Amino acid sequence: MAMDAAVKSLWRRWPSLRSAYPMRRRTLRHCSSSASASASPIDLQSNGGNRREEPYVPVLIVGAGPVGLVLSILLTKLGVKCGVIEKNMVFSQHPQAHFINNRTMELFYRMDCLAEDIERLQPPVDLWRKFIYCTSLSGSILGSVDHMQPQDFEKIISPTSVAHFSQYKLVRLLLKQLETLGFYICAPSDFESLNHKIICERKILMGHECHSVNFTDKGVTVGVSFLEEGKIVDRDIHCDILVGSDGARSTVRKLVGIDMKGERDLQKLVSVHFLSRDLGQYLLHERPGMLFFIFNPKAIGVLVAHDLYEGEFVLQIPYYPPQQMFEDFDFKVCEQIISNLVGWNLADVQILDAKPWAMHAEVAENFVSFDNRVVLVGDAAHRFPPAGGFGMNTGIQDAHNLAWKISSLLNGIAPRSILQTYETERRPIAISNTELSVQNFKAAMAVPAALGLDPTIANSVHQVMNSSIGSILPSKLQKVALEGIFSIGRAQLSDFLLNEKNPLGSFRLAKLRRIFQEGKSLQLQFPAEDLGFRYYEGALVANAGHVPPQGTVEADGNSDRQLRKYVPAARTGSRLPHMQLHALKSPNEDCFSTLDLISGDKLEFVLVIAPIKQSYDLARIALKVASEFKVPLKVCVIWPQGSSSEKANGSDKELEPWSNYIDVEEVHRSSSMSWWDMCQMTSKGVILVRPDDHIAWTAESDAVKDPFLEMERVFTIILKRE
């Protein structure tokens, strides 16, 4: 059946999907009458001429941004039926987030080669590894910071490295994965007939906005509205679990009455998305970089180079309402600002979009509410300054933490209280990342302050203008006065003042150099927090001793944040360290990571042991207890480098009658450190790893008095069994 006009319009306005992967091109399916009818056992029936049977889905995700889409992929792979609603009719083409940190890339690494696709499609690293500070894009360079080190590419502490990839391109790849999982994109017009059948499972319902949330003994009823033939139509969708991934202004969060705590309105900016191949080619050959911080007497702004080959950029311009309003920044004004920052008039500049946004640093008071039936993830749960790129990355890691817990609940392995551990674990991480991003934002402000443009002074001037003293002036005069004061401030950036021959200019340039040399400017990578964050309470067997307060993250083996160095260690609550392995009984010599031991396609725990008698005994009992708890468990026996496959045959006898195990051998590269040395354990150690790669329990096998009782205790605590 041909797509109707609305769907055709949606498809025409979404060229990114049609052009994605030309060598592996497959059409992302949209709902049609026949598709909906064959997919759903729930009828849309006429009742009195105007009522429809209400659809049901176990998990309803509100918001089809990267976090919601990643969660829908993870849940589907774990066998959980879910659906997504999105209030917009089309996916945004605004680049938005663009930095993907190491931990998120590790998650993508096991999502059907998603990390590999990102690495292949992103710009070459040499084009985005630097932040450049200058008077204009064609003017003097005040300094630059290279954020990549040789070890970042050696993949010693991780099987992946960071990436620079625009959010809308990531969404495109996620939708391709959802297409292979059987998801459909549906416009409201797909359900205009009362005779259609509807099911929310494996659907992305576009143009559907959540407007109410009600709770019953059986679950959650979500009221949604959509536009159909020019009229607003309401529909109720029933679910067991409602996930709010609907962004910083989350409707779900507001409907369930969860407040945000933190700092608001740190800065207001206009984000200008534009194209210029001329500018892209110039920067490509003259001064490639990711971020350009531009300071001159005419304008100040931060340029994000999303793609130098295509000439795709986003310019961030600070503004101060109500004296300066977003409406003042029409396309003509934006073009002039771009010219002022570039240093010449671009003949080919094409502005695609401009929108205002406010920078906040807030965390929701609760991530889980209403008897563990409503869960917030991503920006709905936390809002960070963009400094360091924590926003999208933290949200995707929220989804990873949540997915296996929802699967455990809906598969009868764990009670509903397992979802509370999502908040217990993720909220402290969100608080810590909020504080870190604020610190990084303040570090970014050190550069203009060194040039005589202290942002705190600008904010004070703005506050005075808005106070009773300034407010008595007419609004137009307020605007002229504010812009006049800012113009005087920017005059300090003139070549006449800002040069080595001018004593004041020389002093300021020297101060700027010290900031860069000492690493006190805006930073891009935080390995200790990225790979070394740790859960202290939740779905794990907590170690006895001091638990750090909320908002602190102890990097494994290194509590000094200033060093920002990740040191691997197998501590309860931390991510399983990475080491290269290969399977002893495999005919090929392919290497893989310890992180590959954890399946992304099924709910399974992993018990890591050495080929030691006491560890084998404990592993055999762990397999028995896990089967009684209905928890899938795999044992991984890590052999020292140089072990033979014949020797590994001993695992058959030691673990009999269980067959769910794998024998692997360490593969050392630049370091001769063994697996157990790296984990800071002896070879008698045992490590129980959750489905999200985090360590749930550790022990020394010879120290476990009663293995059966201990494993019962461990699984009871992790799964929150009574």
XYZ file of C-alpha atoms in Angstrom:
722
model
C 0.000 0.000 0.000
C 1.351 3.436 -0.878
C 2.264 5.777 1.964
C -0.227 8.577 2.466
C 0.680 12.235 2.066
C 1.699 12.771 5.687
C 4.118 9.858 5.678
C 5.502 10.916 2.307
C 6.043 14.389 3.706
C 7.840 12.912 6.716
C 10.022 10.826 4.435
C 10.873 13.774 2.174
C 11.867 15.869 5.190
C 14.112 13.112 6.474
C 16.777 12.705 3.759
C 19.360 11.528 6.261
C 17.802 8.074 6.473
C 17.628 7.680 2.715
C 21.290 8.558 2.323
C 22.639 6.563 5.270
C 24.838 3.619 4.354
C 24.478 3.546 0.574
C 26.336 0.226 0.419
C 23.978 -1.377 2.944
C 20.894 0.585 2.138
C 17.649 -0.698 3.562
C 14.446 1.280 3.826
C 13.366 2.077 7.341
C 9.815 0.820 7.523
C 6.858 3.023 8.273
C 3.521 1.828 9.549
C 0.822 1.231 6.990
C -2.586 -0.347 7.329
C -1.327 -3.782 6.414
C 1.788 -3.529 8.587
C -0.196 -2.431 11.619
C -2.823 -5.087 11.096
C -0.321 -7.912 10.890
C 1.734 -6.677 13.820
C -0.858 -6.275 16.518
C -3.269 -8.533 18.400
C -5.110 -5.514 19.867
C -8.035 -4.177 17.855
C -9.012 -0.576 17.437
C -12.714 -1.173 17.683
C -15.623 1.174 17.244
C -17.624 1.561 20.459
C -20.558 3.883 20.144
C -18.920 5.301 17.042
C -16.064 7.198 18.697
C -14.099 4.967 21.106
C -11.045 2.837 20.521
C -9.549 0.051 22.535
C -6.560 1.375 24.411
C -3.151 -0.041 23.444
C -0.755 -1.649 25.930
C 3.009 -2.080 26.007
C 5.117 -3.260 28.983
C 7.559 -0.330 28.708
C 6.638 3.019 27.185
C 9.507 5.409 26.474
C 8.643 9.088 26.073
C 11.211 10.839 23.893
C 13.048 9.555 20.814
C 16.393 11.243 21.378
C 19.638 9.246 21.575
C 18.942 8.099 25.156
C 15.419 6.869 24.431
C 16.537 5.131 21.239
C 19.499 3.435 22.939
C 17.217 2.226 25.741
C 14.730 0.836 23.226
C 17.548 -1.075 21.478
C 18.933 -2.501 24.733
C 15.500 -3.526 26.010
C 14.528 -5.156 22.736
C 17.751 -7.149 22.657
C 16.990 -8.323 26.198
C 13.544 -9.530 25.105
C 11.555 -6.665 26.651
C 8.625 -5.330 24.626
C 8.740 -1.546 24.417
C 7.462 1.371 22.376
C 8.458 5.011 21.946
C 6.416 8.189 21.583
C 7.909 11.431 20.277
C 6.102 14.771 20.248
C 7.904 16.039 17.138
C 6.894 14.908 13.678
C 10.487 14.773 12.428
C 13.866 14.164 13.994
C 15.980 17.251 14.546
C 18.836 17.903 12.151
C 20.505 20.312 14.607
C 23.897 18.747 15.471
C 23.561 19.342 19.253
C 25.778 16.954 21.265
C 28.834 15.739 19.398
C 31.424 14.329 21.828
C 31.107 10.625 22.673
C 33.288 9.622 25.584
C 35.170 6.385 26.045
C 32.627 4.593 28.227
C 29.749 5.357 25.864
C 31.848 4.132 22.942
C 32.363 0.889 24.883
C 28.603 0.451 25.057
C 28.347 1.171 21.326
C 31.222 -1.256 20.741
C 28.879 -4.123 21.601
C 25.791 -2.751 19.844
C 26.164 -4.459 16.457
C 29.335 -2.603 15.423
C 27.888 0.835 16.216
C 31.250 2.072 17.546
C 32.935 0.793 14.404
C 30.449 2.681 12.230
C 30.984 5.888 14.228
C 34.764 5.586 13.940
C 34.443 5.050 10.198
C 32.056 7.955 9.613
C 33.494 10.563 11.984
C 36.084 13.130 10.780
C 39.747 12.090 11.112
C 41.003 12.688 14.651
C 43.624 15.215 13.543
C 40.806 17.500 12.404
C 39.149 17.735 15.840
C 41.691 17.009 18.543
C 42.381 20.707 19.310
C 40.597 23.631 20.924
C 41.799 26.881 19.333
C 41.619 30.336 20.919
C 41.894 33.266 18.515
C 40.928 36.881 17.755
C 39.143 35.700 14.607
C 39.221 32.546 12.530
C 41.616 34.299 10.165
C 43.332 36.391 12.857
C 45.881 35.851 15.590
C 45.906 32.562 17.501
C 46.012 33.237 21.229
C 46.654 29.590 22.077
C 45.570 26.025 21.395
C 45.116 22.846 23.430
C 45.571 19.337 22.045
C 43.240 17.027 23.971
C 44.492 13.737 22.562
C 47.511 11.820 23.841
C 49.303 8.870 22.177
C 47.828 6.430 24.694
C 44.332 7.467 23.621
C 44.872 5.553 20.382
C 46.671 2.515 21.799
C 43.464 1.076 23.328
C 45.243 -0.269 26.389
C 42.652 0.690 29.005
C 39.661 0.305 26.687
C 38.823 -1.444 23.403
C 37.609 1.927 22.055
C 38.509 5.607 22.157
C 36.506 8.830 22.198
C 34.667 10.126 19.118
C 33.424 13.369 17.542
C 30.074 12.635 15.904
C 27.039 14.913 15.633
C 23.906 13.868 17.505
C 21.611 13.773 14.482
C 24.061 11.432 12.737
C 24.087 9.187 15.796
C 20.273 9.152 15.785
C 20.432 8.079 12.150
C 22.597 5.071 13.065
C 20.409 4.164 16.033
C 17.337 4.186 13.808
C 19.080 1.837 11.408
C 19.643 -0.568 14.295
C 16.026 -0.281 15.377
C 14.956 -1.029 11.832
C 16.850 -4.330 11.958
C 15.029 -5.093 15.230
C 11.655 -4.656 13.555
C 10.756 -1.126 14.665
C 8.440 1.081 12.620
C 8.174 4.851 12.497
C 4.514 5.835 12.611
C 2.846 9.143 11.831
C -0.567 9.877 13.428
C -2.261 9.379 10.055
C -1.318 5.714 10.219
C -4.117 5.231 12.788
C -6.857 7.341 11.288
C -9.095 4.378 10.501
C -11.130 2.894 13.339
C -10.684 -0.522 11.775
C -6.915 -0.444 12.143
C -5.219 -2.553 14.748
C -2.676 -0.833 16.933
C 0.136 -1.966 19.131
C 2.858 0.231 20.571
C 5.460 -2.508 20.688
C 8.383 -1.781 18.353
C 6.843 1.495 17.221
C 8.117 5.050 17.288
C 4.915 7.073 17.326
C 5.808 10.486 15.901
C 3.723 13.555 16.685
C 2.429 12.024 19.926
C 2.718 14.287 22.960
C 2.303 13.085 26.538
C -0.189 15.215 28.500
C -1.220 13.098 31.495
C -0.009 10.257 33.679
C -2.374 8.250 35.877
C -1.697 5.269 38.095
C -3.785 2.179 38.750
C -3.234 -1.081 40.552
C -2.265 -2.619 37.222
C 0.173 -0.004 36.003
C 0.354 3.391 34.339
C -2.087 5.048 31.953
C -0.410 7.648 29.781
C -2.598 10.195 28.019
C -1.207 11.309 24.660
C -2.482 13.683 22.023
C -1.764 14.025 18.323
C -3.020 16.008 15.368
C -5.239 14.101 12.963
C -6.944 15.778 9.996
C -6.521 19.158 11.656
C -8.019 18.052 14.977
C -6.348 17.188 18.269
C -7.089 13.572 19.167
C -6.461 12.015 22.585
C -5.474 8.432 23.226
C -4.543 6.480 26.353
C -1.641 4.038 26.329
C -1.222 1.545 29.156
C 2.163 0.331 30.353
C 3.853 -1.299 33.335
C 6.825 1.075 33.307
C 6.932 4.630 31.968
C 10.377 5.997 31.091
C 10.797 9.741 30.695
C 13.626 10.405 28.255
C 12.003 13.569 26.970
C 14.797 16.043 27.542
C 15.652 18.950 29.776
C 12.083 20.302 29.832
C 10.689 16.840 30.506
C 6.896 16.671 30.485
C 6.985 13.339 32.310
C 9.057 14.823 35.115
C 6.634 17.719 35.501
C 3.533 15.519 35.364
C 4.746 13.292 38.202
C 5.875 16.304 40.249
C 9.624 15.713 40.485
C 11.660 18.869 41.138
C 15.169 19.730 39.971
C 17.884 20.906 42.362
C 20.940 22.931 41.439
C 21.952 26.089 39.591
C 19.803 27.602 36.867
C 20.592 30.009 34.053
C 24.372 29.854 34.259
C 24.347 31.378 30.798
C 21.907 32.021 27.970
C 23.008 31.436 24.409
C 21.810 31.473 20.824
C 22.812 28.369 18.878
C 23.239 29.043 15.138
C 23.495 26.034 12.830
C 25.001 26.982 9.473
C 26.874 25.658 6.462
C 29.879 27.146 4.682
C 32.124 24.970 2.555
C 34.472 27.920 2.074
C 35.008 28.219 5.817
C 35.310 24.442 6.159
C 38.005 24.249 3.499
C 39.895 27.178 5.006
C 39.963 25.654 8.511
C 40.666 22.201 7.108
C 43.937 23.403 5.618
C 44.904 26.286 7.914
C 43.801 25.549 11.488
C 41.738 22.376 12.012
C 40.054 21.969 15.381
C 36.853 20.993 17.198
C 36.112 24.190 19.137
C 37.140 27.744 18.292
C 36.905 30.360 21.038
C 36.845 33.737 19.311
C 37.369 37.086 21.043
C 37.471 40.391 19.183
C 36.103 43.923 19.620
C 33.113 43.224 17.381
C 31.899 39.897 18.731
C 32.558 36.955 21.037
C 31.467 33.395 20.324
C 32.337 29.709 20.345
C 32.331 27.869 17.027
C 31.839 24.092 17.005
C 33.240 22.492 13.860
C 31.017 19.471 13.331
C 32.309 18.585 9.873
C 35.040 20.571 8.118
C 34.669 18.565 4.898
C 30.989 19.451 4.624
C 31.440 22.877 6.205
C 28.907 22.218 8.972
C 29.134 24.435 12.064
C 27.260 25.546 15.152
C 28.009 28.965 16.591
C 27.195 29.635 20.249
C 26.561 33.329 21.030
C 25.921 34.553 24.598
C 23.059 36.979 25.100
C 21.466 38.779 28.036
C 17.657 39.073 28.172
C 15.495 41.054 28.484
C 17.744 43.782 27.098
C 18.862 41.353 24.400
C 16.195 38.989 23.132
C 16.412 35.924 20.929
C 14.208 37.707 18.388
C 17.042 40.209 17.903
C 19.145 37.443 16.348
C 17.507 37.083 12.957
C 19.418 35.360 10.168
C 20.811 38.664 8.856
C 22.205 39.579 12.293
C 23.629 36.072 12.689
C 25.355 36.320 9.314
C 27.003 39.579 10.387
C 28.176 38.037 13.665
C 29.611 35.091 11.744
C 31.504 37.495 9.449
C 32.849 39.390 12.465
C 34.124 36.183 14.027
C 35.502 34.713 10.803
C 37.306 37.912 9.768
C 35.801 38.229 6.295
C 32.393 37.994 4.642
C 31.560 34.418 3.673
C 29.908 34.294 0.262
C 28.376 30.844 0.756
C 27.118 30.967 4.367
C 23.738 29.256 4.714
C 22.018 29.484 8.089
C 19.847 26.418 8.679
C 18.512 27.114 12.139
C 18.880 29.361 15.176
C 17.463 28.626 18.598
C 17.918 29.876 22.161
C 18.912 27.735 25.085
C 19.782 28.195 28.739
C 22.627 26.466 30.536
C 21.614 24.771 33.801
C 23.340 22.520 36.312
C 20.526 20.555 37.942
C 19.711 17.009 39.034
C 16.224 15.620 39.656
C 15.364 14.956 43.301
C 14.172 11.486 42.300
C 14.955 9.313 39.296
C 12.287 6.709 40.172
C 8.797 7.378 41.510
C 5.293 5.977 41.983
C 6.067 2.481 43.201
C 9.004 2.183 40.787
C 6.743 2.602 37.770
C 8.061 5.937 36.458
C 11.759 6.349 35.661
C 13.675 9.389 34.403
C 16.757 9.039 32.198
C 19.074 11.439 30.406
C 18.363 15.166 30.382
C 15.001 14.524 32.019
C 16.946 13.487 35.133
C 19.960 15.818 34.921
C 20.988 18.968 33.064
C 24.672 19.831 32.743
C 26.677 22.635 31.174
C 28.051 21.256 27.889
C 31.642 21.610 29.151
C 33.123 18.118 28.919
C 30.239 16.584 26.993
C 28.698 14.828 29.999
C 25.037 15.289 29.070
C 24.315 12.743 26.352
C 27.010 10.351 27.595
C 25.625 10.226 31.128
C 22.128 9.691 29.710
C 23.181 6.779 27.504
C 24.935 5.218 30.486
C 21.696 5.711 32.472
C 19.930 3.618 29.847
C 22.580 0.904 30.063
C 22.213 0.708 33.838
C 18.415 0.612 33.621
C 17.878 -1.877 30.792
C 19.013 -5.073 32.530
C 17.058 -4.152 35.663
C 13.823 -3.699 33.725
C 14.504 -7.020 32.017
C 15.128 -8.719 35.374
C 11.837 -7.362 36.702
C 9.669 -8.237 33.707
C 11.210 -11.699 33.420
C 10.418 -12.498 37.046
C 14.052 -12.663 38.165
C 13.895 -9.643 40.475
C 11.128 -7.764 42.321
C 10.035 -4.233 41.464
C 12.462 -2.819 44.043
C 15.321 -3.631 41.641
C 14.395 -0.429 39.787
C 15.096 1.632 42.896
C 18.752 0.637 42.584
C 18.836 2.596 39.314
C 18.361 5.810 41.296
C 20.673 4.661 44.081
C 23.464 4.116 41.583
C 22.943 6.725 38.906
C 21.905 9.798 40.907
C 25.288 10.153 42.693
C 27.000 9.857 39.310
C 24.745 12.580 37.912
C 25.522 14.841 40.874
C 29.241 14.251 40.456
C 29.138 14.888 36.706
C 27.131 18.046 37.310
C 29.801 19.364 39.655
C 32.561 18.374 37.264
C 30.894 20.049 34.290
C 30.394 23.239 36.323
C 34.079 23.177 37.286
C 34.995 22.709 33.637
C 32.668 25.540 32.608
C 34.362 27.818 35.131
C 37.735 26.760 33.706
C 36.478 27.816 30.279
C 35.614 31.222 31.708
C 39.213 31.659 32.914
C 40.318 32.463 29.362
C 38.099 35.524 28.767
C 38.818 36.612 32.354
C 42.547 36.583 31.587
C 41.832 38.816 28.579
C 40.042 41.337 30.778
C 36.546 40.044 30.059
C 35.609 38.549 33.410
C 32.180 36.907 32.907
C 31.294 37.523 36.557
C 31.596 41.275 35.909
C 29.365 40.971 32.841
C 26.801 39.103 34.922
C 27.001 41.747 37.656
C 26.440 44.531 35.117
C 23.457 42.617 33.771
C 22.042 42.143 37.279
C 22.370 45.856 37.998
C 20.591 46.606 34.734
C 17.740 44.327 35.819
C 17.609 45.708 39.340
C 15.469 48.554 40.508
C 18.237 51.009 39.608
C 18.513 49.956 35.996
C 14.889 49.012 35.478
C 13.731 52.634 35.740
C 15.318 53.263 32.353
C 13.198 52.658 29.223
C 13.804 49.218 27.726
C 15.443 50.623 24.577
C 17.797 52.734 26.663
C 18.612 49.701 28.821
C 19.570 47.789 25.697
C 21.745 50.621 24.370
C 23.425 51.011 27.763
C 24.105 47.288 28.174
C 25.499 46.875 24.675
C 27.562 50.034 25.137
C 29.147 48.674 28.313
C 29.867 45.331 26.621
C 31.343 47.151 23.616
C 33.736 49.025 25.915
C 34.741 45.700 27.462
C 35.401 44.086 24.080
C 37.567 47.059 23.105
C 40.255 45.510 25.317
C 40.613 42.831 22.628
C 41.843 45.275 19.982
C 45.222 44.629 18.355
C 46.388 47.951 19.782
C 46.032 46.659 23.349
C 46.372 42.881 22.975
C 49.986 42.563 21.799
C 53.389 41.864 23.294
C 54.561 45.465 22.973
C 51.751 46.783 25.133
C 52.574 46.131 28.824
C 48.962 45.294 29.714
C 48.516 43.161 26.610
C 51.802 41.349 27.241
C 50.775 40.640 30.840
C 47.431 39.232 29.762
C 48.919 37.057 27.015
C 51.460 35.643 29.488
C 48.646 34.856 31.918
C 46.776 33.121 29.111
C 49.803 30.987 28.244
C 50.094 29.843 31.866
C 46.453 28.771 31.862
C 47.046 26.574 28.820
C 50.381 25.188 30.042
C 48.957 24.232 33.435
C 45.867 22.583 31.942
C 43.497 25.016 33.632
C 41.381 25.794 30.569
C 38.362 23.875 29.322
C 39.118 20.136 29.180
C 37.643 17.518 26.850
C 38.553 14.202 28.463
C 38.144 12.976 32.034
C 39.335 9.327 32.021
C 39.151 8.885 35.795
C 35.467 9.834 35.830
C 34.707 8.352 32.420
C 36.001 4.806 32.992
C 36.597 4.884 36.737
C 33.218 5.876 38.124
C 31.946 3.465 40.730
C 28.666 2.504 42.398
C 28.800 2.095 46.169
C 25.249 0.997 46.908
C 22.552 -0.614 44.792
C 22.367 -3.931 42.937
C 25.671 -5.107 44.363
C 27.229 -6.489 47.520
C 28.678 -3.342 49.054
C 32.103 -3.528 50.629
C 32.272 -2.757 54.306
C 33.737 0.613 55.175
C 33.288 4.253 54.337
C 30.897 5.177 51.538
C 31.761 8.517 49.892
C 29.004 11.141 50.112
C 26.772 11.911 47.168
C 28.469 13.868 44.465
C 31.904 12.263 44.775
C 33.342 9.708 42.406
C 36.408 7.812 43.460
C 38.327 6.787 40.365
C 39.600 3.232 40.711
C 43.030 3.322 42.279
C 43.198 7.117 42.135
C 41.141 9.516 44.225
C 42.956 12.669 43.039
C 40.716 14.290 40.480
C 43.349 16.736 39.340
C 45.393 13.918 37.824
C 42.398 12.718 35.799
C 44.114 9.392 35.274
C 42.257 6.100 35.190
C 43.923 3.189 36.979
C 42.128 -0.151 36.437
C 41.049 -2.156 39.486
C 38.379 -4.790 40.115
C 36.441 -3.055 42.863
C 32.808 -3.734 43.651
C 30.672 -1.264 41.720
C 33.336 -0.368 39.170
C 33.417 -1.281 35.506
C 35.209 -4.536 34.712
C 38.761 -3.665 33.609
C 39.679 -4.198 29.973
C 42.293 -6.707 28.846
C 42.797 -8.433 25.528
C 41.995 -12.165 25.560
C 41.591 -14.996 23.138
C 39.588 -18.197 23.476
C 41.816 -21.197 24.175
C 39.587 -23.694 22.399
C 38.913 -21.502 19.383
C 40.505 -22.446 16.036
C 41.383 -18.807 15.296
C 43.619 -16.400 17.170
C 41.193 -13.462 17.204
C 41.529 -11.261 20.264
C 38.652 -9.737 22.166
C 38.144 -7.662 25.290
C 37.160 -8.841 28.749
C 34.135 -6.563 28.186
C 33.101 -8.897 25.343
C 32.523 -11.612 27.932
C 29.310 -9.821 28.918
C 26.557 -10.379 26.394
C 24.651 -7.416 25.065
C 21.933 -9.618 23.608
C 20.750 -11.498 26.671
C 20.462 -11.104 30.415
C 23.497 -12.907 31.809
C 25.919 -12.520 34.714
C 29.571 -13.547 34.353
C 31.784 -15.083 37.032
C 35.493 -14.552 36.320
C 37.921 -16.997 37.951
C 41.426 -18.383 37.573
C 42.012 -22.143 37.041
C 42.376 -22.733 40.809
C 40.722 -25.659 42.628
C 38.904 -23.490 45.219
C 37.688 -21.134 42.463
C 36.395 -24.024 40.361
C 34.513 -25.358 43.388
C 32.948 -21.973 44.093
C 32.067 -21.497 40.420
C 30.288 -24.857 40.279
C 28.179 -23.923 43.305
C 27.536 -20.440 41.872
C 26.135 -22.028 38.708
C 23.820 -24.212 40.802
C 22.574 -21.317 42.955
C 22.114 -19.095 39.912
C 19.947 -21.751 38.281
C 17.776 -21.879 41.399
C 17.432 -18.082 41.246
C 16.673 -18.398 37.510
C 19.627 -16.123 36.785
C 21.657 -16.974 33.655
C 25.325 -17.239 34.656
C 28.444 -17.891 32.596
C 31.843 -18.755 34.050
C 34.992 -17.359 32.460
C 38.262 -19.073 33.336
C 41.205 -16.748 32.628
C 44.465 -18.628 32.030
C 47.918 -17.046 32.131
C 49.611 -16.155 28.868
C 51.230 -19.191 27.255
C 48.683 -21.752 28.468
C 47.796 -24.570 26.093
C 44.318 -25.475 24.923
C 44.945 -29.067 26.072
C 45.556 -27.839 29.605
C 42.278 -25.949 29.521
C 40.417 -29.212 29.036
C 40.608 -29.533 32.816
C 37.719 -27.097 33.080
C 35.424 -29.767 31.622
C 35.980 -32.016 34.611
C 36.152 -29.286 37.245
C 32.863 -27.642 36.212
C 30.930 -30.815 35.370
C 27.936 -31.049 34.801
C 27.776 -27.373 33.816
C 28.663 -26.341 30.274
C 28.110 -22.579 30.330
C 31.744 -21.549 30.635
C 34.629 -20.342 28.494
C 38.400 -20.765 28.810
C 40.398 -17.728 27.734
C 44.050 -16.713 27.776
C 45.561 -13.352 28.631
C 47.072 -11.413 25.756
C 49.688 -8.966 27.015
C 50.634 -5.974 24.918
C 52.740 -3.080 26.155
C 52.431 -4.193 29.776
C 53.554 -7.482 31.281
C 51.029 -7.125 34.099
C 48.784 -10.161 34.533
C 45.000 -9.963 34.721
C 44.892 -10.491 38.482
C 47.705 -7.989 39.095
C 45.807 -5.388 37.079
C 42.666 -6.149 39.087
C 44.714 -5.705 42.289
C 43.708 -9.209 43.393
C 45.438 -12.572 43.793
C 44.879 -15.457 41.408
C 42.420 -16.876 43.956
C 40.099 -13.976 43.243
C 36.582 -14.336 41.882
C 34.681 -11.497 40.229
C 30.927 -11.506 39.604
C 29.990 -9.108 36.795
C 26.493 -7.755 36.112
C 24.933 -7.521 32.632
C 25.976 -3.827 32.480
C 29.729 -4.625 32.896
C 29.836 -3.457 36.529
C 31.237 -5.679 39.252
C 28.577 -6.858 41.694
C 30.753 -8.873 44.076
C 34.367 -9.904 44.592
C 36.023 -12.379 46.924
C 39.035 -14.609 47.389
C 37.803 -18.148 46.841
C 39.810 -19.612 49.734
C 38.258 -17.063 52.111
C 34.648 -18.111 51.431
C 33.651 -20.364 54.340
C 30.396 -21.754 52.943
C 30.196 -21.198 49.168
C 26.546 -22.246 48.901
C 25.303 -19.874 51.602
C 27.560 -17.100 50.308
C 26.268 -17.355 46.736
C 22.682 -17.413 47.991
C 23.432 -14.273 49.975
C 25.103 -12.597 47.001
C 22.267 -13.173 44.531
C 19.653 -12.260 47.140
C 21.337 -8.900 47.755
C 22.042 -8.095 44.107
C 18.533 -8.940 42.924
C 16.849 -7.394 45.974
C 15.040 -10.615 46.804
C 13.238 -10.727 50.144
